[in-house]
mmCIF file of C-alpha atoms and ligand atoms in Angstrom:
data_model
loop_
_atom_site.group_PDB
_atom_site.id
_atom_site.type_symbol
_atom_site.label_atom_id
_atom_site.label_comp_id
_atom_site.label_asym_id
_atom_site.label_seq_id
_atom_site.Cartn_x
_atom_site.Cartn_y
_atom_site.Cartn_z
ATOM 1 C CA MET A 1 100.748 114.359 -116.520
ATOM 2 C CA LYS A 2 100.902 110.793 -115.256
ATOM 3 C CA ALA A 3 104.372 109.257 -115.075
ATOM 4 C CA ILE A 4 106.447 106.603 -113.342
ATOM 5 C CA VAL A 5 109.509 108.356 -112.029
ATOM 6 C CA TYR A 6 112.891 107.010 -110.926
ATOM 7 C CA HIS A 7 113.902 108.565 -107.622
ATOM 8 C CA GLY A 8 116.835 106.232 -107.003
ATOM 9 C CA LYS A 9 117.422 102.667 -105.881
ATOM 10 C CA ASN A 10 114.254 100.990 -104.555
ATOM 11 C CA ASP A 11 112.347 104.212 -105.089
ATOM 12 C CA LEU A 12 110.000 104.309 -108.069
ATOM 13 C CA ARG A 13 106.975 106.549 -107.763
ATOM 14 C CA PHE A 14 103.824 107.127 -109.728
ATOM 15 C CA HIS A 15 103.161 110.833 -110.185
ATOM 16 C CA SER A 16 99.802 112.140 -111.349
ATOM 17 C CA ASP A 17 101.100 115.691 -111.768
ATOM 18 C CA TYR A 18 104.570 115.332 -113.278
ATOM 19 C CA ILE A 19 105.450 118.331 -115.406
ATOM 20 C CA GLU A 20 104.318 117.782 -119.005
ATOM 21 C CA PRO A 21 107.187 118.201 -121.509
ATOM 22 C CA GLN A 22 106.791 120.770 -124.292
ATOM 23 C CA VAL A 23 108.397 121.453 -127.646
ATOM 24 C CA GLN A 24 111.220 123.911 -126.930
ATOM 25 C CA HIS A 25 113.711 123.580 -129.769
ATOM 26 C CA PRO A 26 112.972 123.905 -133.502
ATOM 27 C CA GLU A 27 113.516 120.181 -134.117
ATOM 28 C CA ASP A 28 111.630 118.936 -131.066
ATOM 29 C CA VAL A 29 108.699 116.578 -131.470
ATOM 30 C CA LYS A 30 106.106 115.922 -128.788
ATOM 31 C CA ILE A 31 104.658 112.435 -128.723
ATOM 32 C CA LYS A 32 101.622 110.991 -127.036
ATOM 33 C CA VAL A 33 102.926 107.671 -125.719
ATOM 34 C CA TYR A 34 100.534 104.805 -126.445
ATOM 35 C CA TYR A 35 102.584 101.988 -124.956
ATOM 36 C CA CYS A 36 105.883 101.634 -123.145
ATOM 37 C CA GLY A 37 107.483 98.291 -122.314
ATOM 38 C CA ILE A 38 109.789 97.632 -119.402
ATOM 39 C CA CYS A 39 112.849 95.436 -119.403
ATOM 40 C CA GLY A 40 115.623 93.977 -117.291
ATOM 41 C CA SER A 41 117.626 97.210 -117.380
ATOM 42 C CA ASP A 42 114.733 99.130 -115.812
ATOM 43 C CA LEU A 43 114.448 96.492 -113.108
ATOM 44 C CA LYS A 44 118.177 96.643 -112.436
ATOM 45 C CA GLU A 45 118.056 100.414 -111.971
ATOM 46 C CA TYR A 46 115.150 99.897 -109.597
ATOM 47 C CA THR A 47 116.684 97.173 -107.438
ATOM 48 C CA SER A 48 120.375 98.011 -107.525
ATOM 49 C CA GLY A 49 120.974 101.208 -109.524
ATOM 50 C CA PRO A 50 121.903 103.778 -110.450
ATOM 51 C CA PHE A 51 123.830 102.375 -113.427
ATOM 52 C CA PHE A 52 122.679 104.332 -116.466
ATOM 53 C CA PHE A 53 121.221 107.053 -114.283
ATOM 54 C CA ASN A 54 123.704 109.527 -112.868
ATOM 55 C CA LYS A 55 125.240 108.797 -109.490
ATOM 56 C CA PRO A 56 123.718 110.988 -106.759
ATOM 57 C CA GLY A 57 125.319 114.418 -106.788
ATOM 58 C CA THR A 58 126.294 114.189 -110.473
ATOM 59 C CA THR A 59 124.492 114.808 -113.758
ATOM 60 C CA ASN A 60 124.412 113.055 -117.122
ATOM 61 C CA PRO A 61 127.644 114.008 -118.957
ATOM 62 C CA ILE A 62 125.751 114.958 -122.136
ATOM 63 C CA SER A 63 122.302 116.247 -121.149
ATOM 64 C CA ASN A 64 123.419 117.570 -117.761
ATOM 65 C CA LEU A 65 120.123 116.263 -116.348
ATOM 66 C CA GLN A 66 119.735 114.246 -113.180
ATOM 67 C CA PHE A 67 117.054 112.056 -111.678
ATOM 68 C CA PRO A 68 114.218 112.171 -110.605
ATOM 69 C CA MET A 69 113.472 111.276 -114.221
ATOM 70 C CA VAL A 70 110.705 109.365 -116.004
ATOM 71 C CA LEU A 71 111.634 105.730 -116.675
ATOM 72 C CA GLY A 72 110.872 103.751 -119.858
ATOM 73 C CA HIS A 73 112.690 103.392 -123.187
ATOM 74 C CA GLU A 74 110.543 100.975 -125.244
ATOM 75 C CA MET A 75 107.793 103.175 -126.591
ATOM 76 C CA SER A 76 105.343 103.690 -129.402
ATOM 77 C CA GLY A 77 103.290 106.810 -129.891
ATOM 78 C CA GLU A 78 101.755 109.510 -132.025
ATOM 79 C CA VAL A 79 103.193 112.887 -132.962
ATOM 80 C CA ILE A 80 101.010 115.598 -131.428
ATOM 81 C CA SER A 81 103.122 118.715 -131.959
ATOM 82 C CA VAL A 82 106.334 119.662 -133.750
ATOM 83 C CA GLY A 83 108.866 122.493 -133.642
ATOM 84 C CA PHE A 84 109.110 124.841 -136.647
ATOM 85 C CA GLY A 85 112.280 123.121 -137.857
ATOM 86 C CA VAL A 86 110.703 119.664 -138.131
ATOM 87 C CA THR A 87 110.506 118.560 -141.747
ATOM 88 C CA SER A 88 110.370 114.768 -141.634
ATOM 89 C CA LEU A 89 107.264 114.299 -139.485
ATOM 90 C CA LYS A 90 103.816 115.745 -139.042
ATOM 91 C CA VAL A 91 101.104 115.679 -136.411
ATOM 92 C CA GLY A 92 99.312 112.326 -136.473
ATOM 93 C CA ASP A 93 102.334 110.268 -137.573
ATOM 94 C CA LYS A 94 102.838 107.055 -135.618
ATOM 95 C CA VAL A 95 106.397 106.641 -134.408
ATOM 96 C CA VAL A 96 108.867 104.615 -132.404
ATOM 97 C CA VAL A 97 111.764 106.293 -130.613
ATOM 98 C CA GLU A 98 115.457 105.499 -131.077
ATOM 99 C CA VAL A 99 116.472 106.227 -127.516
ATOM 100 C CA THR A 100 120.274 106.536 -127.395
ATOM 101 C CA GLY A 101 121.735 109.603 -125.684
ATOM 102 C CA THR A 102 125.377 110.053 -126.744
ATOM 103 C CA CYS A 103 128.055 112.588 -127.738
ATOM 104 C CA LYS A 104 125.981 113.024 -130.914
ATOM 105 C CA ASP A 105 123.277 114.715 -128.818
ATOM 106 C CA LYS A 106 125.340 117.308 -126.980
ATOM 107 C CA HIS A 107 124.259 120.126 -129.340
ATOM 108 C CA ARG A 108 120.685 119.674 -128.099
ATOM 109 C CA PHE A 109 121.543 120.761 -124.573
ATOM 110 C CA GLU A 110 122.618 124.332 -123.849
ATOM 111 C CA GLU A 111 124.136 123.262 -120.563
ATOM 112 C CA SER A 112 125.915 120.160 -121.854
ATOM 113 C CA PRO A 113 129.183 119.617 -119.967
ATOM 114 C CA ALA A 114 130.475 117.976 -123.178
ATOM 115 C CA LYS A 115 129.755 121.051 -125.293
ATOM 116 C CA ASP A 116 133.373 121.986 -125.959
ATOM 117 C CA LYS A 117 134.807 118.492 -125.705
ATOM 118 C CA PRO A 118 135.545 116.258 -128.702
ATOM 119 C CA GLU A 119 133.292 113.268 -129.369
ATOM 120 C CA CYS A 120 134.430 109.946 -127.920
ATOM 121 C CA GLY A 121 136.152 107.480 -130.265
ATOM 122 C CA ALA A 122 133.046 105.337 -130.773
ATOM 123 C CA CYS A 123 130.924 108.337 -131.759
ATOM 124 C CA GLU A 124 133.679 109.703 -133.980
ATOM 125 C CA ASP A 125 133.682 106.361 -135.819
ATOM 126 C CA GLY A 126 129.893 106.412 -136.143
ATOM 127 C CA HIS A 127 129.283 103.629 -133.620
ATOM 128 C CA TYR A 128 127.408 105.802 -131.183
ATOM 129 C CA ASN A 129 125.668 102.745 -129.705
ATOM 130 C CA ALA A 130 128.975 102.118 -127.902
ATOM 131 C CA CYS A 131 129.471 105.747 -126.788
ATOM 132 C CA ASP A 132 131.592 106.303 -123.671
ATOM 133 C CA ASN A 133 128.714 108.402 -122.336
ATOM 134 C CA LEU A 134 125.878 106.103 -123.374
ATOM 135 C CA ALA A 135 122.552 106.514 -121.585
ATOM 136 C CA LEU A 136 119.011 106.284 -122.905
ATOM 137 C CA THR A 137 115.907 108.387 -123.014
ATOM 138 C CA GLY A 138 114.123 106.905 -120.007
ATOM 139 C CA LEU A 139 117.351 105.480 -118.621
ATOM 140 C CA GLY A 140 119.387 108.358 -117.281
ATOM 141 C CA PHE A 141 119.609 110.605 -120.330
ATOM 142 C CA SER A 142 116.245 112.364 -120.246
ATOM 143 C CA ASP A 143 112.613 111.726 -119.320
ATOM 144 C CA GLY A 144 111.300 108.493 -120.840
ATOM 145 C CA GLY A 145 108.140 106.784 -121.976
ATOM 146 C CA CYS A 146 106.398 105.608 -118.793
ATOM 147 C CA ALA A 147 104.296 108.734 -119.094
ATOM 148 C CA GLU A 148 101.538 110.346 -121.118
ATOM 149 C CA TYR A 149 103.949 112.348 -123.263
ATOM 150 C CA VAL A 150 107.588 112.466 -124.227
ATOM 151 C CA VAL A 151 109.577 115.048 -126.191
ATOM 152 C CA THR A 152 112.568 114.158 -128.355
ATOM 153 C CA THR A 153 114.248 115.408 -131.518
ATOM 154 C CA GLN A 154 113.063 114.532 -135.035
ATOM 155 C CA SER A 155 116.160 112.522 -135.980
ATOM 156 C CA LYS A 156 115.364 110.018 -133.211
ATOM 157 C CA LEU A 157 111.983 109.081 -134.607
ATOM 158 C CA ILE A 158 111.052 106.300 -136.987
ATOM 159 C CA LYS A 159 107.669 106.486 -138.638
ATOM 160 C CA PHE A 160 105.635 103.343 -139.241
ATOM 161 C CA ASP A 161 102.378 102.298 -140.865
ATOM 162 C CA GLU A 162 99.803 101.632 -138.164
ATOM 163 C CA LYS A 163 97.805 99.410 -140.522
ATOM 164 C CA LYS A 164 100.763 97.043 -140.681
ATOM 165 C CA ILE A 165 102.195 97.481 -137.180
ATOM 166 C CA PRO A 166 99.605 97.869 -134.388
ATOM 167 C CA MET A 167 100.593 100.354 -131.676
ATOM 168 C CA ASP A 168 101.207 97.705 -128.999
ATOM 169 C CA ILE A 169 103.417 95.660 -131.318
ATOM 170 C CA ALA A 170 105.353 98.835 -132.157
ATOM 171 C CA ALA A 171 106.469 99.055 -128.514
ATOM 172 C CA LEU A 172 108.460 95.862 -129.198
ATOM 173 C CA VAL A 173 110.541 97.496 -131.925
ATOM 174 C CA GLN A 174 113.149 98.759 -129.432
ATOM 175 C CA PRO A 175 113.915 95.341 -127.860
ATOM 176 C CA LEU A 176 113.815 93.853 -131.366
ATOM 177 C CA ALA A 177 116.390 96.459 -132.435
ATOM 178 C CA VAL A 178 118.721 95.230 -129.655
ATOM 179 C CA SER A 179 118.617 91.751 -131.172
ATOM 180 C CA TRP A 180 118.704 93.022 -134.735
ATOM 181 C CA HIS A 181 121.923 94.836 -133.945
ATOM 182 C CA ALA A 182 123.394 91.682 -132.401
ATOM 183 C CA VAL A 183 122.626 89.634 -135.507
ATOM 184 C CA LYS A 184 124.137 92.386 -137.637
ATOM 185 C CA VAL A 185 127.306 92.428 -135.507
ATOM 186 C CA SER A 186 127.520 88.630 -135.849
ATOM 187 C CA ARG A 187 127.567 88.962 -139.671
ATOM 188 C CA LEU A 188 125.159 86.069 -140.017
ATOM 189 C CA GLU A 189 124.441 85.234 -143.625
ATOM 190 C CA GLU A 190 121.176 84.003 -145.078
ATOM 191 C CA GLY A 191 120.752 80.263 -144.580
ATOM 192 C CA GLN A 192 123.137 79.932 -141.629
ATOM 193 C CA SER A 193 122.181 78.160 -138.409
ATOM 194 C CA ALA A 194 122.012 79.689 -134.936
ATOM 195 C CA LEU A 195 121.836 78.641 -131.304
ATOM 196 C CA ILE A 196 120.344 81.013 -128.730
ATOM 197 C CA LEU A 197 121.317 80.496 -125.092
ATOM 198 C CA GLY A 198 118.511 81.823 -122.915
ATOM 199 C CA GLY A 199 114.855 82.200 -123.892
ATOM 200 C CA GLY A 200 113.992 85.344 -121.923
ATOM 201 C CA PRO A 201 112.809 88.548 -123.628
ATOM 202 C CA ILE A 202 116.096 89.173 -125.471
ATOM 203 C CA GLY A 203 116.491 85.510 -126.406
ATOM 204 C CA LEU A 204 112.996 85.603 -127.885
ATOM 205 C CA THR A 205 113.531 88.856 -129.783
ATOM 206 C CA THR A 206 116.721 87.283 -131.147
ATOM 207 C CA ILE A 207 114.556 84.549 -132.697
ATOM 208 C CA PHE A 208 112.673 87.249 -134.612
ATOM 209 C CA ALA A 209 115.853 89.051 -135.628
ATOM 210 C CA LEU A 210 117.264 85.760 -136.923
ATOM 211 C CA LYS A 211 114.102 85.073 -138.877
ATOM 212 C CA GLY A 212 114.330 88.593 -140.294
ATOM 213 C CA HIS A 213 117.871 87.787 -141.430
ATOM 214 C CA LYS A 214 116.625 84.520 -142.937
ATOM 215 C CA ALA A 215 118.621 82.188 -140.720
ATOM 216 C CA SER A 216 118.013 78.483 -141.345
ATOM 217 C CA LYS A 217 117.867 76.287 -138.263
ATOM 218 C CA ILE A 218 117.321 78.058 -134.926
ATOM 219 C CA VAL A 219 117.652 76.244 -131.589
ATOM 220 C CA VAL A 220 116.920 77.841 -128.205
ATOM 221 C CA SER A 221 118.383 76.466 -124.976
ATOM 222 C CA GLU A 222 116.295 77.541 -121.987
ATOM 223 C CA PRO A 223 115.615 75.908 -118.612
ATOM 224 C CA ALA A 224 112.161 77.443 -117.932
ATOM 225 C CA LEU A 225 109.339 75.360 -119.410
ATOM 226 C CA ALA A 226 106.984 78.310 -120.069
ATOM 227 C CA ARG A 227 109.649 80.056 -122.099
ATOM 228 C CA ARG A 228 110.487 76.927 -124.065
ATOM 229 C CA LEU A 229 106.814 76.480 -124.904
ATOM 230 C CA LEU A 230 106.636 80.049 -126.143
ATOM 231 C CA ALA A 231 109.761 79.585 -128.260
ATOM 232 C CA GLU A 232 108.212 76.458 -129.772
ATOM 233 C CA LYS A 233 105.173 78.484 -130.805
ATOM 234 C CA LEU A 234 107.621 80.575 -132.815
ATOM 235 C CA ASP A 235 108.553 77.455 -134.706
ATOM 236 C CA VAL A 236 112.048 76.908 -133.378
ATOM 237 C CA MET A 237 113.567 73.855 -131.749
ATOM 238 C CA THR A 238 114.160 74.024 -127.990
ATOM 239 C CA PHE A 239 116.532 72.344 -125.557
ATOM 240 C CA ASP A 240 116.311 71.978 -121.778
ATOM 241 C CA PRO A 241 119.738 72.269 -120.110
ATOM 242 C CA THR A 242 118.364 71.675 -116.592
ATOM 243 C CA GLY A 243 120.626 69.497 -114.468
ATOM 244 C CA LYS A 244 123.090 68.850 -117.284
ATOM 245 C CA SER A 245 126.817 69.543 -117.300
ATOM 246 C CA VAL A 246 128.279 71.915 -119.890
ATOM 247 C CA GLU A 247 129.898 68.897 -121.520
ATOM 248 C CA ASP A 248 126.561 67.098 -121.917
ATOM 249 C CA CYS A 249 124.795 70.241 -123.121
ATOM 250 C CA VAL A 250 127.470 70.791 -125.755
ATOM 251 C CA LYS A 251 127.242 67.200 -126.946
ATOM 252 C CA GLU A 252 123.449 67.216 -127.160
ATOM 253 C CA LEU A 253 123.213 70.668 -128.702
ATOM 254 C CA ARG A 254 125.825 69.924 -131.339
ATOM 255 C CA ALA A 255 123.765 66.874 -132.244
ATOM 256 C CA LEU A 256 120.929 69.288 -133.101
ATOM 257 C CA SER A 257 123.095 71.372 -135.433
ATOM 258 C CA PRO A 258 123.122 70.824 -139.200
ATOM 259 C CA GLY A 259 125.263 67.761 -139.943
ATOM 260 C CA ASN A 260 126.221 67.638 -136.231
ATOM 261 C CA HIS A 261 129.087 69.996 -137.052
ATOM 262 C CA GLY A 262 128.047 72.796 -134.718
ATOM 263 C CA PHE A 263 126.205 76.059 -135.358
ATOM 264 C CA HIS A 264 127.389 78.896 -137.573
ATOM 265 C CA HIS A 265 126.350 81.302 -134.837
ATOM 266 C CA THR A 266 125.579 81.329 -131.145
ATOM 267 C CA PHE A 267 123.985 84.162 -129.183
ATOM 268 C CA ASP A 268 124.473 84.234 -125.423
ATOM 269 C CA CYS A 269 121.371 85.888 -124.009
ATOM 270 C CA SER A 270 121.942 84.569 -120.462
ATOM 271 C CA GLY A 271 125.366 85.771 -119.392
ATOM 272 C CA ILE A 272 126.698 83.084 -117.068
ATOM 273 C CA SER A 273 129.965 81.184 -117.387
ATOM 274 C CA SER A 274 128.253 77.951 -118.480
ATOM 275 C CA THR A 275 126.390 79.660 -121.336
ATOM 276 C CA PHE A 276 129.557 81.468 -122.431
ATOM 277 C CA GLU A 277 131.456 78.188 -122.579
ATOM 278 C CA THR A 278 128.565 76.484 -124.370
ATOM 279 C CA SER A 279 128.331 79.362 -126.844
ATOM 280 C CA ILE A 280 131.915 78.733 -127.959
ATOM 281 C CA LYS A 281 131.926 74.954 -127.854
ATOM 282 C CA CYS A 282 128.725 74.604 -129.886
ATOM 283 C CA LEU A 283 130.143 76.533 -132.852
ATOM 284 C CA ARG A 284 131.262 74.925 -136.068
ATOM 285 C CA ILE A 285 134.588 75.863 -137.627
ATOM 286 C CA ARG A 286 134.955 79.640 -138.030
ATOM 287 C CA GLY A 287 131.622 80.139 -136.275
ATOM 288 C CA THR A 288 130.859 83.293 -134.322
ATOM 289 C CA ALA A 289 129.724 83.548 -130.703
ATOM 290 C CA THR A 290 127.987 86.853 -129.993
ATOM 291 C CA ASN A 291 127.315 87.917 -126.429
ATOM 292 C CA VAL A 292 124.094 89.897 -126.079
ATOM 293 C CA ALA A 293 123.671 89.460 -122.323
ATOM 294 C CA VAL A 294 124.592 92.125 -119.815
ATOM 295 C CA TRP A 295 126.947 90.399 -117.398
ATOM 296 C CA ALA A 296 127.701 91.168 -113.823
ATOM 297 C CA LYS A 297 131.255 92.521 -113.824
ATOM 298 C CA LYS A 298 133.222 89.390 -113.078
ATOM 299 C CA TYR A 299 135.882 87.276 -114.700
ATOM 300 C CA ILE A 300 135.399 83.739 -115.925
ATOM 301 C CA GLN A 301 137.673 81.020 -117.208
ATOM 302 C CA TYR A 302 138.346 80.802 -120.910
ATOM 303 C CA SER A 303 140.826 78.717 -122.849
ATOM 304 C CA PRO A 304 142.110 80.475 -126.001
ATOM 305 C CA MET A 305 142.582 77.098 -127.696
ATOM 306 C CA ASP A 306 138.786 76.626 -127.645
ATOM 307 C CA THR A 307 138.609 79.333 -130.287
ATOM 308 C CA THR A 308 142.023 78.956 -131.923
ATOM 309 C CA LEU A 309 141.750 75.322 -132.978
ATOM 310 C CA SER A 310 138.620 76.004 -135.026
ATOM 311 C CA GLU A 311 139.305 79.677 -135.820
ATOM 312 C CA LYS A 312 136.177 80.754 -133.984
ATOM 313 C CA ILE A 313 135.231 84.363 -133.348
ATOM 314 C CA VAL A 314 133.950 85.727 -130.039
ATOM 315 C CA THR A 315 132.274 89.110 -130.080
ATOM 316 C CA GLY A 316 129.547 91.078 -128.341
ATOM 317 C CA SER A 317 126.820 93.529 -129.182
ATOM 318 C CA ILE A 318 125.648 96.601 -127.322
ATOM 319 C CA CYS A 319 122.468 98.561 -127.848
ATOM 320 C CA PHE A 320 121.449 99.639 -131.378
ATOM 321 C CA VAL A 321 121.582 102.430 -133.903
ATOM 322 C CA LYS A 322 118.759 104.069 -135.811
ATOM 323 C CA SER A 323 119.205 101.846 -138.862
ATOM 324 C CA ASP A 324 118.403 98.817 -136.667
ATOM 325 C CA PHE A 325 115.024 100.367 -135.829
ATOM 326 C CA GLU A 326 114.398 101.116 -139.497
ATOM 327 C CA ALA A 327 115.302 97.568 -140.498
ATOM 328 C CA VAL A 328 112.976 96.076 -137.865
ATOM 329 C CA VAL A 329 110.093 98.339 -138.916
ATOM 330 C CA ASN A 330 110.655 97.445 -142.588
ATOM 331 C CA CYS A 331 110.784 93.755 -141.749
ATOM 332 C CA ILE A 332 107.507 93.789 -139.810
ATOM 333 C CA GLU A 333 105.795 95.912 -142.457
ATOM 334 C CA ALA A 334 106.963 93.489 -145.144
ATOM 335 C CA GLY A 335 105.653 90.527 -143.126
ATOM 336 C CA ASP A 336 109.107 88.963 -142.690
ATOM 337 C CA ILE A 337 108.536 89.218 -138.948
ATOM 338 C CA ASP A 338 105.014 88.083 -138.146
ATOM 339 C CA VAL A 339 102.781 90.405 -136.112
ATOM 340 C CA ASN A 340 100.791 87.520 -134.628
ATOM 341 C CA GLU A 341 103.953 85.798 -133.487
ATOM 342 C CA LEU A 342 105.185 89.070 -131.981
ATOM 343 C CA ARG A 343 101.938 89.400 -130.058
ATOM 344 C CA LEU A 344 102.853 86.253 -128.093
ATOM 345 C CA MET A 345 105.601 88.329 -126.453
ATOM 346 C CA ILE A 346 103.123 90.699 -124.804
ATOM 347 C CA THR A 347 102.037 89.016 -121.593
ATOM 348 C CA ASP A 348 100.273 91.953 -119.953
ATOM 349 C CA LYS A 349 99.084 95.528 -120.390
ATOM 350 C CA ILE A 350 98.962 97.662 -117.281
ATOM 351 C CA LEU A 351 97.621 101.081 -116.474
ATOM 352 C CA LEU A 352 100.460 103.447 -115.638
ATOM 353 C CA ASP A 353 98.751 104.360 -112.362
ATOM 354 C CA ASN A 354 99.279 100.800 -111.082
ATOM 355 C CA GLY A 355 102.614 100.282 -112.801
ATOM 356 C CA VAL A 356 104.943 100.224 -109.811
ATOM 357 C CA LYS A 357 103.067 97.483 -107.996
ATOM 358 C CA GLU A 358 101.459 95.510 -110.832
ATOM 359 C CA GLY A 359 104.361 96.052 -113.203
ATOM 360 C CA PHE A 360 107.755 96.392 -111.576
ATOM 361 C CA ASP A 361 107.089 94.583 -108.310
ATOM 362 C CA GLU A 362 105.156 91.811 -110.060
ATOM 363 C CA LEU A 363 107.997 91.317 -112.555
ATOM 364 C CA LEU A 364 110.492 91.074 -109.727
ATOM 365 C CA SER A 365 108.542 88.417 -107.866
ATOM 366 C CA ASN A 366 107.254 86.427 -110.871
ATOM 367 C CA LYS A 367 109.898 86.978 -113.514
ATOM 368 C CA GLU A 368 109.305 83.810 -115.494
ATOM 369 C CA LYS A 369 105.561 84.343 -115.766
ATOM 370 C CA HIS A 370 106.084 87.370 -117.959
ATOM 371 C CA ILE A 371 107.861 88.217 -121.160
ATOM 372 C CA LYS A 372 106.903 91.767 -122.050
ATOM 373 C CA MET A 373 104.672 94.010 -119.985
ATOM 374 C CA LEU A 374 103.392 97.169 -121.588
ATOM 375 C CA PHE A 375 102.321 100.269 -119.687
ATOM 376 C CA THR A 376 99.805 102.748 -120.945
ATOM 377 C CA ALA A 377 98.393 105.914 -119.446
ATOM 378 C CA TYR A 378 95.098 105.363 -121.260
ATOM 379 C CA ARG A 379 92.436 102.974 -120.013
ATOM 380 C CA GLU A 380 90.996 102.532 -123.522
ATOM 381 C CA LEU A 381 94.326 101.083 -124.699
ATOM 382 C CA LEU A 382 94.361 98.242 -122.158
HETATM 383 ZN ZN1 ZN B 401 115.379 97.739 -122.528
HETATM 384 ZN ZN1 ZN B 402 130.353 109.216 -127.634
#
């Protein structure tokens, strides 16, 4: 089958004859992938990995697999065959894939090095999104969705109604689940205000997750004009921090908050020291700053009194769990997240065959031109 395969840093290859996966275990489900999106994590593996993929000479601690492996973890598709133990799905169902690979999955792999080991603390507590061994289908755990087909287990699949969620929009459910989880971690309540720092793909999906949680005022701070314009189409207020000090940004942003008292919530979707500082200083009393960005591993300055004096909370959110996918699907099906607004996120659809050059390389050289690129193996789906 056709696939885009990760062979290591700076080495992505299109294969026309990659081995097609088959149902092997009773609970396996084979899916025809309609669309697969790519994101910053894929690009990072490409330019400076491996991070989620195993280091050369090692294997994934749960699946025991190693790259070369198919990339892609944001997929929508159709069930085309099922193992005899599959009870929750049938051929023809349209699905999205919850892509975590964690201690919870070790039973699926005969050769799992973790087979006789206890689950990590996060998995034991049910928070498998924060597993010590976290990797994703399409990101180091097993073959992903930049391909014609993918095989996973039935518990990882969420069915949706194609009449309410078109197949291309369904490929956005995974990035939406990242933001949905972040809003859940933040404990935002209906009617509360929120400031998003960074209007890239995750900043934008956070707008939708906030709308789904019925937030009141939403403000997005983003330097790139094209992204601000897109955010404005989603009916939120925007702010341009270009050339301004943190102090000025904080002053001007707080002036946009309800009653000028600061926001109930901030979401850092940029991950630089100035956005971190802004995310705390723009909060109102007892507000919560949630970091959603993936930071480079470095230390920054932070004064504990910035949180103590107003009893603010600083937290962070990683990945998602299945219930986040289910909530996003329910929200779109109910119309609480608008399909036409979601469509604004899709800036291009590309044939898998041309994906390395027109997808990955294009994204690297013209990052701000694009929000979400979708790959498909099928010309008729372009
Ligand atoms: Zn992603
Ligand atoms: Zn674990």
